[in-house]
Coordinates of C-alpha atoms (C1' of nucleotides) in Angstrom, one line a residue:
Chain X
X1 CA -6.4 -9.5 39.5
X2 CA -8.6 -10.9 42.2
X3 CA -8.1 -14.4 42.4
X4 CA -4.9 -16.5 41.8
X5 CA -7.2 -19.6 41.2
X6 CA -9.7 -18.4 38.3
X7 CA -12.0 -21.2 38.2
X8 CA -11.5 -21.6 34.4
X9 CA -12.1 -18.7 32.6
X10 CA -10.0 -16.0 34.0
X11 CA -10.8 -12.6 32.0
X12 CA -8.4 -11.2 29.6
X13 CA -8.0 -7.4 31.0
X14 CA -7.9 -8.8 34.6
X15 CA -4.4 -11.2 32.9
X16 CA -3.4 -7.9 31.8
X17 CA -3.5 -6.0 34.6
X18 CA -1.5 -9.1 36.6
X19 CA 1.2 -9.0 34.1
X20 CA 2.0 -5.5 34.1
X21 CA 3.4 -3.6 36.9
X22 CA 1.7 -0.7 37.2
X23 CA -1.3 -1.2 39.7
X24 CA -4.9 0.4 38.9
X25 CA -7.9 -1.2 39.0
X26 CA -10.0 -3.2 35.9
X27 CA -12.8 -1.1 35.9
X28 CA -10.1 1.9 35.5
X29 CA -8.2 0.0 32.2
X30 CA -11.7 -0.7 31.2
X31 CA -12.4 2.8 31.4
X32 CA -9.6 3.8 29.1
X33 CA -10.5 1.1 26.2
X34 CA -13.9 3.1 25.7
X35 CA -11.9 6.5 26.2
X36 CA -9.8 5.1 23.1
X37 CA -13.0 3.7 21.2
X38 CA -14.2 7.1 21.7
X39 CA -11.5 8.9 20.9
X40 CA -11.4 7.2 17.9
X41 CA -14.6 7.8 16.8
X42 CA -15.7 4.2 17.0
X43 CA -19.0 5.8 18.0
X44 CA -19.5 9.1 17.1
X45 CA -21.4 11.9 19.3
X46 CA -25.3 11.1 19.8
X47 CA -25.0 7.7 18.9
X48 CA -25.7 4.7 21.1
X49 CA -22.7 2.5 22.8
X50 CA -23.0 -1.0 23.2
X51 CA -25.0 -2.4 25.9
X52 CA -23.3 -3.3 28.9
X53 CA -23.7 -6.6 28.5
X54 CA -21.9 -6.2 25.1
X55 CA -19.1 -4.6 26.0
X56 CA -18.3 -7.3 29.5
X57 CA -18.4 -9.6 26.9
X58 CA -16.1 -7.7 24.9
X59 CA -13.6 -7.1 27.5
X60 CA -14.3 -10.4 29.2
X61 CA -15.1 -8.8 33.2
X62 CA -18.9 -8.5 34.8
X63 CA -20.5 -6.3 34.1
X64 CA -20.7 -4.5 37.1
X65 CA -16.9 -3.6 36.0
X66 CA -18.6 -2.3 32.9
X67 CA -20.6 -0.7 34.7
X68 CA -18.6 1.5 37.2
X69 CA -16.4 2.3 34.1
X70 CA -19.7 4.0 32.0
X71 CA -20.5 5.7 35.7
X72 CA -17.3 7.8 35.9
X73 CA -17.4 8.7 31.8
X74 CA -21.3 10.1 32.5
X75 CA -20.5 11.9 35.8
X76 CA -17.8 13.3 33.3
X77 CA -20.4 14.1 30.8
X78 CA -18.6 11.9 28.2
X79 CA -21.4 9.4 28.1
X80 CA -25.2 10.1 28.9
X81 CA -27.0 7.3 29.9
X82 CA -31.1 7.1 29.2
X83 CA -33.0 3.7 30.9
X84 CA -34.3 1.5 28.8
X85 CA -32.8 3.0 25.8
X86 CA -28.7 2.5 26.1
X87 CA -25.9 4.8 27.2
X88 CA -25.0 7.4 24.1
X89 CA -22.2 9.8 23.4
X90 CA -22.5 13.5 24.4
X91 CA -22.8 15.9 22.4
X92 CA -23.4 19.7 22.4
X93 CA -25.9 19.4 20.1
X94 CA -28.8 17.9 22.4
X95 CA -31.2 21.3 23.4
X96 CA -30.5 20.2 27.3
X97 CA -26.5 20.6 27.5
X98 CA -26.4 23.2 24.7
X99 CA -25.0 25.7 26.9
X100 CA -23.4 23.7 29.2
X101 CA -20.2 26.1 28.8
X102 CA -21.7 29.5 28.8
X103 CA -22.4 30.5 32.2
X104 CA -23.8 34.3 31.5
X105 CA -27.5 34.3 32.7
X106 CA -30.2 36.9 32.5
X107 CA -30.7 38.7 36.3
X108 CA -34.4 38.0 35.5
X109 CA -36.0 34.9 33.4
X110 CA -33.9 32.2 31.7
X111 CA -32.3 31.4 28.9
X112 CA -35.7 30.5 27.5
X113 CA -37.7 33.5 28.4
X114 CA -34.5 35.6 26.4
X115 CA -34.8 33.4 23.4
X116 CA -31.8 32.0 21.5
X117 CA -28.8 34.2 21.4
X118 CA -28.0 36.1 17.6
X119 CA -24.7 34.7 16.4
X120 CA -22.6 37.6 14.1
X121 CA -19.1 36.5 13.0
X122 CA -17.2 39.6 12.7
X123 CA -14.4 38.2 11.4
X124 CA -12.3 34.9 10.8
X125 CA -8.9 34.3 9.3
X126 CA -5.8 32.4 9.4
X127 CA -2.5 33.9 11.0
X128 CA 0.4 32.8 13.1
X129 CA 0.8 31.5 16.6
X130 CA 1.8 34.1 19.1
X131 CA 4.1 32.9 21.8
X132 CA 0.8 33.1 24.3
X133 CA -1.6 31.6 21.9
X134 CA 1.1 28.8 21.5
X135 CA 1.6 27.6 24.9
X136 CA -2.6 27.9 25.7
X137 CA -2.6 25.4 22.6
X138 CA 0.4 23.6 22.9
X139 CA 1.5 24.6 19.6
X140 CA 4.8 25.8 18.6
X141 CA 5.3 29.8 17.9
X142 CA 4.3 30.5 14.7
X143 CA 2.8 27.6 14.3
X144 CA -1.0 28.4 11.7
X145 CA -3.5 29.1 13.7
X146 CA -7.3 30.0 12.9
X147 CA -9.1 33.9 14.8
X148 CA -12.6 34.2 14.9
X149 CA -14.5 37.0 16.1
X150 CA -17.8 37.2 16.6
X151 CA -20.9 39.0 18.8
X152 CA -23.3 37.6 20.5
X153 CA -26.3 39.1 21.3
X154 CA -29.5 38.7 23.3
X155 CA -32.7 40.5 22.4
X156 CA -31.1 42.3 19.9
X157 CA -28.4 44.1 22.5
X158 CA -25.1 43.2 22.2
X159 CA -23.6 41.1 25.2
X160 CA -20.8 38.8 24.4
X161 CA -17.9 39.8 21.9
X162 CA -15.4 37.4 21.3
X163 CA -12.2 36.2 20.2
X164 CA -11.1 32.5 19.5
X165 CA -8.2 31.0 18.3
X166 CA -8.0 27.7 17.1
X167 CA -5.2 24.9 15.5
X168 CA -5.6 25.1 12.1
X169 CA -4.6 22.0 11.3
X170 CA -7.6 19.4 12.9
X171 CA -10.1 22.6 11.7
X172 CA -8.9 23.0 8.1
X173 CA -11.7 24.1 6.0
X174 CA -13.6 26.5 8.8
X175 CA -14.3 29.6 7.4
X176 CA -16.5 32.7 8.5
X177 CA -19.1 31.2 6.2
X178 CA -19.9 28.2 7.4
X179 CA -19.8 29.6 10.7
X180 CA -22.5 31.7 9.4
X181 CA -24.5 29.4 8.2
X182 CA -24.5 26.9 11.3
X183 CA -27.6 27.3 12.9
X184 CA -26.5 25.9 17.0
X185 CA -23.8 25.9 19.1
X186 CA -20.2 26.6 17.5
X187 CA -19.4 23.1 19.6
X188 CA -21.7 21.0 18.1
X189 CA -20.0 22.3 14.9
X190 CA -17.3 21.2 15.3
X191 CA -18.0 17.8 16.5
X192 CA -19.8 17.2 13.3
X193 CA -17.7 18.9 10.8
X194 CA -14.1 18.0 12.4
X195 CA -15.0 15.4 14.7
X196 CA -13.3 17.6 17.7
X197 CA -15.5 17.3 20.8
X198 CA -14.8 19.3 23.7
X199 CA -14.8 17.5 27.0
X200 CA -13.8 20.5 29.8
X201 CA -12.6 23.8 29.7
X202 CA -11.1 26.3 32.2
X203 CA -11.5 29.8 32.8
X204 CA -10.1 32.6 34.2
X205 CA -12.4 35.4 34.9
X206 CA -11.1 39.5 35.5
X207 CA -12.8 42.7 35.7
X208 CA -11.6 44.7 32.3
X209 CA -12.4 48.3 31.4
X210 CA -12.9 47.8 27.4
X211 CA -10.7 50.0 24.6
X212 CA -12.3 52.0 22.4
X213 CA -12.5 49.2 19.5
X214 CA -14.1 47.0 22.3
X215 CA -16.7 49.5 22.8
X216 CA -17.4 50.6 20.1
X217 CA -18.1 46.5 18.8
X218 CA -20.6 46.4 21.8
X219 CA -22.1 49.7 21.2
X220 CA -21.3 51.0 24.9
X221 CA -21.3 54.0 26.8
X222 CA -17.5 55.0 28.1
X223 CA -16.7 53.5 31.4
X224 CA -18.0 50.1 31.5
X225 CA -16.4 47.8 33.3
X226 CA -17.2 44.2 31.6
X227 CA -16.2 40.6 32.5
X228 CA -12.9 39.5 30.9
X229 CA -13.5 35.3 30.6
X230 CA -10.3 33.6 29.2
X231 CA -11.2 29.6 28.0
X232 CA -9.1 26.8 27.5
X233 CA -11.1 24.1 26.1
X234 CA -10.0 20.3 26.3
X235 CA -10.9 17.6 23.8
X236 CA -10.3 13.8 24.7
X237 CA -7.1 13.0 26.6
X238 CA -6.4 16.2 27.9
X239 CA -5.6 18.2 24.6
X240 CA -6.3 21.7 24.6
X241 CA -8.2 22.9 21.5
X242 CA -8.9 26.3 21.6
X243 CA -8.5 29.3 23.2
X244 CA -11.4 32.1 23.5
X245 CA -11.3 35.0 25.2
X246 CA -14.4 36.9 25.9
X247 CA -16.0 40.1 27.0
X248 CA -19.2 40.2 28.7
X249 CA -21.5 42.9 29.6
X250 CA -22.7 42.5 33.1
X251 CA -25.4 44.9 33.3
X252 CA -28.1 42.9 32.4
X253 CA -26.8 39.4 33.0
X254 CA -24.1 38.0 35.3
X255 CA -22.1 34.6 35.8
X256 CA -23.2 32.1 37.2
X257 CA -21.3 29.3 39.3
X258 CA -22.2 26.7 41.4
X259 CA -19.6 25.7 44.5
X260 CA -19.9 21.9 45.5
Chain G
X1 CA -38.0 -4.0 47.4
X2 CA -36.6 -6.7 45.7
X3 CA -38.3 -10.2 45.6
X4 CA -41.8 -10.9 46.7
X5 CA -40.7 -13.9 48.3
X6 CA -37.9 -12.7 50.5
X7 CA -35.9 -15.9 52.2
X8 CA -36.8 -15.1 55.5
X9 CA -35.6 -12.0 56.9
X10 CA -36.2 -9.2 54.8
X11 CA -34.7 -5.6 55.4
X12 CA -36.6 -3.2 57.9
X13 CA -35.8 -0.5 55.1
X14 CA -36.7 -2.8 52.2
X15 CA -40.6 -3.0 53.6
X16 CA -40.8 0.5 55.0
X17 CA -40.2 1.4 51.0
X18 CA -42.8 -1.4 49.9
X19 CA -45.4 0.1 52.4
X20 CA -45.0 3.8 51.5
X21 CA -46.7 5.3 48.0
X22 CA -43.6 7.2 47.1
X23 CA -41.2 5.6 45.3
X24 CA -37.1 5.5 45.6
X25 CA -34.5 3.4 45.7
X26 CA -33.3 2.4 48.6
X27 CA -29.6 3.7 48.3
X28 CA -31.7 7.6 48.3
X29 CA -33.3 6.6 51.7
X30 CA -30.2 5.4 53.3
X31 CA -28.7 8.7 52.1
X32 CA -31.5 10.8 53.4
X33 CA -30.5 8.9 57.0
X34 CA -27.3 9.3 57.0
X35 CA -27.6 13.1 56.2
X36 CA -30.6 13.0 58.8
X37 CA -27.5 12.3 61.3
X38 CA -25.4 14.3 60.0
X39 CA -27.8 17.5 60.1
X40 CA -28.8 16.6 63.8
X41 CA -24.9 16.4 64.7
X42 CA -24.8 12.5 65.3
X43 CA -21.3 12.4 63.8
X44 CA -19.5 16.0 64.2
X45 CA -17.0 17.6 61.1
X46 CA -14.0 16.0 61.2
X47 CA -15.2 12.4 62.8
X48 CA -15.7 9.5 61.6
X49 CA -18.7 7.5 60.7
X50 CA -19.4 3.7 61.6
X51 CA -17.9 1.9 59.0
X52 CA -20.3 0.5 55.9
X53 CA -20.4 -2.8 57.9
X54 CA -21.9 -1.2 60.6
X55 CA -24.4 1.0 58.5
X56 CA -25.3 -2.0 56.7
X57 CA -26.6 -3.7 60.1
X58 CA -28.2 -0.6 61.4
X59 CA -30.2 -0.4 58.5
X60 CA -30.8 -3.7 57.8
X61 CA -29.5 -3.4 54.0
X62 CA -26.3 -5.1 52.2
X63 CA -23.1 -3.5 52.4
X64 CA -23.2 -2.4 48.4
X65 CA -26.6 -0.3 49.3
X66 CA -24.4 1.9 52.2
X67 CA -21.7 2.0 50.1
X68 CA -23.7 3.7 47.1
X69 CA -25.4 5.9 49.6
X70 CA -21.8 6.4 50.6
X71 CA -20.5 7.1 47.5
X72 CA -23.3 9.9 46.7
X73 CA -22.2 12.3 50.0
X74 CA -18.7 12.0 49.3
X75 CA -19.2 13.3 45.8
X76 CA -20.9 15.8 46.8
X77 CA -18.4 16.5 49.7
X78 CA -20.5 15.7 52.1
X79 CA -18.4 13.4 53.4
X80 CA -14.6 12.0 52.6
X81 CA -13.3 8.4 52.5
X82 CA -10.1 7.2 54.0
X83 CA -9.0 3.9 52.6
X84 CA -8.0 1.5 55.9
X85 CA -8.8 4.2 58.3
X86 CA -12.8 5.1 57.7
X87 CA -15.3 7.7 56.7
X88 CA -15.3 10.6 57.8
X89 CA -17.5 14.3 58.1
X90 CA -15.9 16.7 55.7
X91 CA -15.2 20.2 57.3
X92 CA -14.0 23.5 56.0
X93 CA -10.7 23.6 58.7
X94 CA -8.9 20.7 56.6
X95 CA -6.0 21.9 55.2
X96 CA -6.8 20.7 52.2
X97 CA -10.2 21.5 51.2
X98 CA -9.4 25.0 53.6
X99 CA -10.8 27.3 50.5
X100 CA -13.1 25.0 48.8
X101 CA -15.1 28.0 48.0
X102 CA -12.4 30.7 47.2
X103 CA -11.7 30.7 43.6
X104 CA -9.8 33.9 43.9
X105 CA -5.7 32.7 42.6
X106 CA -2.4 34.5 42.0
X107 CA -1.8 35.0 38.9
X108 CA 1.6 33.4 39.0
X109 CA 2.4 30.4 41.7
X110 CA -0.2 29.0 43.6
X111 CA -1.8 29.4 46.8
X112 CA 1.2 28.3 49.0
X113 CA 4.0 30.4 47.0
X114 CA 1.6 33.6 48.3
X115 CA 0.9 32.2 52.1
X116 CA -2.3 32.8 53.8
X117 CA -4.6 35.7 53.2
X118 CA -4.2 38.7 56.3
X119 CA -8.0 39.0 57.5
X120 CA -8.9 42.2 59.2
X121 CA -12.1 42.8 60.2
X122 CA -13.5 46.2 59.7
X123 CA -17.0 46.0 61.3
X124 CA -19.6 43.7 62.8
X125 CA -23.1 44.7 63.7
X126 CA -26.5 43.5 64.3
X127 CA -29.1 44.9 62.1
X128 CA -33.0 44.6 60.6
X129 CA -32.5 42.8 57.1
X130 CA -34.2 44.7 54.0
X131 CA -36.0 42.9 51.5
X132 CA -33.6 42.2 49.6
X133 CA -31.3 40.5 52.1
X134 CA -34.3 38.3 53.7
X135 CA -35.5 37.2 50.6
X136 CA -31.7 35.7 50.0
X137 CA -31.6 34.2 53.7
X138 CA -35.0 32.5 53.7
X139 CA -36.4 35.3 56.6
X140 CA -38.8 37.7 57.1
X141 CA -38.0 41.5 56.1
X142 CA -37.1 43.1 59.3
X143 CA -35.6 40.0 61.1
X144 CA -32.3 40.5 62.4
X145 CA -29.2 40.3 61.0
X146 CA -25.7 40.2 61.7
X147 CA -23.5 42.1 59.2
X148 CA -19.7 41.0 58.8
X149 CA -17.5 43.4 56.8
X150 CA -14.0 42.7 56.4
X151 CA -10.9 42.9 54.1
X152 CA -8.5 39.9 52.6
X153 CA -5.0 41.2 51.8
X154 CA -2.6 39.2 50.5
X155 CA 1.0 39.6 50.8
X156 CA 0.0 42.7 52.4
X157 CA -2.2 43.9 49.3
X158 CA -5.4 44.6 50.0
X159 CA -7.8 42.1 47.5
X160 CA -11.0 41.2 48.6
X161 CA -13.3 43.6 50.3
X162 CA -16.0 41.6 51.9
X163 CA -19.7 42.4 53.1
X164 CA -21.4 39.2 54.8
X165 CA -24.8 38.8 56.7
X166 CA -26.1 35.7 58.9
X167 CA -29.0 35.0 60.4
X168 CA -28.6 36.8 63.7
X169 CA -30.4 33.4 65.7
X170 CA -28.2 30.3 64.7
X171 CA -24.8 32.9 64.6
X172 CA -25.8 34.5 68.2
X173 CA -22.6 35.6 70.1
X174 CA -20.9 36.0 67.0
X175 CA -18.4 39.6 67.5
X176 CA -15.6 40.9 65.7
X177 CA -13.3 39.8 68.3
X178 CA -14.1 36.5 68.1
X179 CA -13.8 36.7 64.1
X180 CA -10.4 38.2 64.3
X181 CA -8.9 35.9 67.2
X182 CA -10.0 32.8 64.8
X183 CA -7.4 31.7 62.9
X184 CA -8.7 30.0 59.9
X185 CA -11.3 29.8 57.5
X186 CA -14.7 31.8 58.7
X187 CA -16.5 28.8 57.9
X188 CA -14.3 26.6 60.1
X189 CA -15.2 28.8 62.7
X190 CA -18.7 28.4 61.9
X191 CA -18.7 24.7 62.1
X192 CA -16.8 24.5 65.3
X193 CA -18.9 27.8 67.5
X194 CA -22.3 27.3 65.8
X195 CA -22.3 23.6 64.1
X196 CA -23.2 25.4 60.7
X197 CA -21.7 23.5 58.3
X198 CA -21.9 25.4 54.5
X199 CA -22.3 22.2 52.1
X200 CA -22.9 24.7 48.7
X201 CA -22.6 27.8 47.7
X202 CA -24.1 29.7 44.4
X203 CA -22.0 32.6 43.0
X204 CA -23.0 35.5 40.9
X205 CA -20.2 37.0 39.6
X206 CA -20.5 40.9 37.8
X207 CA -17.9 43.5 36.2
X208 CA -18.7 46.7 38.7
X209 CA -16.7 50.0 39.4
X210 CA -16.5 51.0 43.5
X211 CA -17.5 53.9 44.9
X212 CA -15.4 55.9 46.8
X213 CA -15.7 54.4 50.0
X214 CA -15.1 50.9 48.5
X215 CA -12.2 52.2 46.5
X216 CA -10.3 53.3 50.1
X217 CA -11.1 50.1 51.6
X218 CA -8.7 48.4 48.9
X219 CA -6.5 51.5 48.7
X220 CA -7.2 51.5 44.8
X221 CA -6.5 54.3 42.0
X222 CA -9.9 55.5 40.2
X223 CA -11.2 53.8 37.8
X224 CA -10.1 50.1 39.0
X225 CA -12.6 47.8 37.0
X226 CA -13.6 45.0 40.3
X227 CA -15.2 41.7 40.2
X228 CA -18.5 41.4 42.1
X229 CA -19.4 38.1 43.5
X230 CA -22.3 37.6 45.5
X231 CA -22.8 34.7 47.0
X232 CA -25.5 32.7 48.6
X233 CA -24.0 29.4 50.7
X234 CA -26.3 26.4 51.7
X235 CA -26.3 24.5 55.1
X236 CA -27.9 20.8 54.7
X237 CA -31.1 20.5 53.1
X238 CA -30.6 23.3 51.2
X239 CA -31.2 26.0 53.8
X240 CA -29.6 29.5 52.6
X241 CA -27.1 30.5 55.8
X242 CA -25.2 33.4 54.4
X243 CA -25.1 36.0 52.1
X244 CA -21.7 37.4 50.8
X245 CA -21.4 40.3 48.9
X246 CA -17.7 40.3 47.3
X247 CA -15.5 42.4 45.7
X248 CA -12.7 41.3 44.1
X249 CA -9.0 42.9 42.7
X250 CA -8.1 41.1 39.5
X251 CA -4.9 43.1 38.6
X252 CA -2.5 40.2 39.8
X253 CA -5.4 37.4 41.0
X254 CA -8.4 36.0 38.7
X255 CA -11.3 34.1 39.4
X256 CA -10.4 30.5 38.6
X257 CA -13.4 28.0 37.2
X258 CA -13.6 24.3 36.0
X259 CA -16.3 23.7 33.5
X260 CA -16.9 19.8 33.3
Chain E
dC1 C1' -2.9 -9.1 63.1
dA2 C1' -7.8 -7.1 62.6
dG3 C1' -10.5 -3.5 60.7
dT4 C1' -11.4 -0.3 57.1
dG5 C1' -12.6 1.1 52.5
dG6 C1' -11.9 -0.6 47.3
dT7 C1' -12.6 -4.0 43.7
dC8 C1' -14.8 -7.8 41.3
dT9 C1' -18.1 -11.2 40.4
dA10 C1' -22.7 -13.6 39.7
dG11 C1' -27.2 -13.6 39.8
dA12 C1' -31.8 -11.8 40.7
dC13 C1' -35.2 -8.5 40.0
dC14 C1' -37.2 -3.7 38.9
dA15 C1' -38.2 0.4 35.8
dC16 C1' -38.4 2.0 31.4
dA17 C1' -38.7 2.1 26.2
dC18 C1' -39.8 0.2 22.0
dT19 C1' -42.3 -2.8 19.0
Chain O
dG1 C1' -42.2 -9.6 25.1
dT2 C1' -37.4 -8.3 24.6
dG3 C1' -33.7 -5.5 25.6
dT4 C1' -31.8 -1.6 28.0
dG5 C1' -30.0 0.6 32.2
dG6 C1' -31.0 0.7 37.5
dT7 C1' -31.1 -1.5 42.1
dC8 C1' -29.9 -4.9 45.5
dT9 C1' -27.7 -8.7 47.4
dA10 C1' -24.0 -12.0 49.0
dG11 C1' -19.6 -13.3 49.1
dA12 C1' -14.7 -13.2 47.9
dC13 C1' -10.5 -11.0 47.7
dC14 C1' -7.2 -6.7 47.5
dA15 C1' -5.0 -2.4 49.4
dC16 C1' -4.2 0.4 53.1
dT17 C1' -3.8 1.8 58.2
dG18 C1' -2.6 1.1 62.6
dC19 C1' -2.1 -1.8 66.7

DNA sequence: CAGTGGTCTAGACCACACT
DNA sequence: GTGTGGTCTAGACCACTGC
C-alpha cells in the first residue's frame, strides 16, 4: 500500500494487498474483482457497469484506481466505455464490433458495399473429442464435443466453409436449428443463449489446396489454392472455447492485418 | 484549458489550446510534440528521452499530462519505458522486438529453437514505378524506385521469397552489397543508414500458386499452395515507405495472428 | 544515494447525454 | 440540472536502476 500512516480510513483492497505477499499493484487486484464480476455474469453483455464512482466506493480506492482498471479492460475490448452515458459490457452483438474476428475483406468496397454475409449450416452434431480437438480445448480425449459446419457466402458466391468444434457441455442445447434461425453473429449467440463470451482468439493461417469434398462444398474449379485459418477462441480467464477451422477463397477477397 | 481563473502562472500549452478553434486535449498536443521530435530525429532509435519531469517543464504542463502522452506512444510502440532507467525510442534492431512484423513461425519450437533466418539477396535495382506501385508508395507513376528481391531460408530451407520497393530518394545509396553485409533486420538497417523508422505496417494476406520462376526461387515441387502477403509499412505520420510483396512456404511454418 | 518511471490519492473542471 | 466519463493538476510515496 502507499502509506504506512493512513490518515484514518485506509482502503480495504490497499490492506489486502499489504497483507499478502505477492506484490501487484491495486489498480491490478481491482482489475481482477470486475474480471470476476464479469465473469460471473454480475452484468451481462450490453449492459451498463457501475459508475466509477460506484464502484471506488465499492472497493474503497479513488477513483483514479477505478479508473486505470476500466482503461486496460476497454483497450482489451472487455468493457466499452461511451461519455456521458457509463462504461458497458462488450458484446458481439453491437453493428460496430460485429466482425471484429473475421478478417476476410472484399479487394474492392467494404463490408457494407457486399451486404451481410448468407449464413448456411451444413451440418451440426455431437461426437467425441479427438486427441487434437482435445488439447485446442483442453478437454480430455473423448471427451463430447459439438461439429458444426457451415458456408458462408457473399453475394450469393460461396467464400468461407467451415468447421467448428465446440465443448458440449457449457453449449448443451445448440443444435443446427437454432443456428439457423439466429439472425447475427454466431458470437453474439452464444453470449445470449449460453452466456459464453469470447474475449481473443488465435490463428494460424496456411496456404491449402482443397480435396475434392472441399471443392465441391465451395463450388470451385480444380486447383485453387485457398486460405487455411485455424481459431482458438478464449472466453474469460484464459479458457479456450472453441476451435474453428476455416477455408477461405482468396480470389475475390483477402486478409486483412494490421502490424502495430 | 482548465480554470478560467488560473492562480497565476498558467501553462504556455494550456492557452495556445484556449486560443486556437480546434479543439483537443492537451495530452494529444503534447503527443503530437513529442512525435514532432521524434520525426525530425531530436532523440534517435534506441536513446532515451528527457524524463517526464523534464517534459513536463518544457511544456509547461503537470507530469500526469506527459505521462499520458507518454503512455499513448509506447502503446503504440512508438516508444518503450524502462522503469528506473528512462524512456526510450523504440527501434527494429532490439533483440526483442527484432521481428515485430514477421509473423511467419515454425510449426514446432519457436523462433530461437530454429536460429536466425539465412538472407540472400537475389537482386537490387533502380527502376520507374507503375501505377500500381506509386499509388501504394504515395508517388507519382514513373518516379523511381528501388526494387529489393531476396530470399529467407531457414535452417537452410528456402521460405520466404521476397519482392520489396522504396522510394528511390529517402533510400539513395541503398545496394545489394550493403543489404547483404547488414547483419540484422532490413529495417534496422533502415533506421540506422537512412533514419526511416517503419512505425506500422498493413498486410494483405492471399492463398496463390507460383509461377515457375517463383517456384525455383523456393526450390518447390508443382503445385505447392503459398501464402501471399503484401504489405504496405508506414514511417511517422502515416507516410507509406515500402511496399513488400511476400510469398510465404507454410508446409512446416504458418502465419501466426492475435485477435484481441 | 539520486534519478527514473509506476502507483495512488484528492479535488477541480470539461464534454457529453439524458431528462 | 444531474450524472456520466474525460482531462488536468499537485503532491506523496513505491519500485527499480545505477552511481
Amino acid at each position: 500500500m502507499n502509506t504506512t500512516l493512513p490518515p484514518t480510513d485506509a482502503p480495504a483492497a490497499a490492506e489486502f494487498q499489504a497483507a499478502t505477499a505477492a506484490f501487484s499493484p491495486l489498480y491490478q487486484q481491482i482489475k481482477g474483482l470486475i474480471l470476476q464480476s464479469l465473469q460471473a455474469g454480475e452484468w451481462k453483455p450490453g449492459e451498463s457497469i457501475p459508475s466509477e464512482m460506484d464502484l471506488a466506493v465499492r472497493y474503497r480506492v479513488s477513483q483514479g484506481t477505478v479508473r486505470k482498471a476500466i482503461d486496460e479492460l476497454a483497450s482489451g475490448h472487455l468493457l466499452i466505455r461511451k461519455q456521458g452515458k457509463g462504461t458497458f459490457v462488450a458484446t458481439h452483438a453491437e453493428h460496430q464490433v460485429q466482425y471484429r474476428f473475421l478478417k476476410l475483406v472484399p479487394d474492392q468496397g467494404d463490408l457494407n458495399t457486399e451486404g451481410p454475409a448468407q449464413r448456411e449450416i451444413v451440418d451440426c452434431k455431437r461426437l467425441r473429442a479427438t486427441a487434437e480437438i482435445a488439447r485446442a480445448l483442453a478437454l480430455r480425449s473423448g471427451d463430447s464435443v459439438l461439429q458444426v459446419r457451415r458456408v458462408l457466402s457473399f453475394a450469393k458466391v460461396p467464400t468461407i466453409l467451415e468447421d467448428l468444434w465446440l465443448p458440449a457441455t457449457p453449449f448443451k442445447g445448440l443444435t443446427a436449428e437454432r443456428l439457423a434461425d439466429y439472425n447475427g453473429p454466431m458470437y453474439a449467440l452464444f453470449e445470449t443463449e449460453f452466456g459464453v463470451r469470447m474475449v481473443r482468439a488465435e490463428e494460424k493461417i496456411r496456404a491449402v489446396l482443397p480435396d475434392k469434398a472441399q471443392r465441391e462444398l465451395l463450388q470451385l474449379p480444380p486447383n485453387t489454392p485457398l486460405l487455411s485459418v485455424e481459431r482458438i477462441a478464449y472466453t474469460y480467464k484464459d479458457t479456450p472455447m472453441e476451435l474453428r477451422r476455416g477455408l477461405y477463397r482468396t480470389d475475390k477477397h483477402h486478409y486483412h492485418n494490421d502490424l502495430n
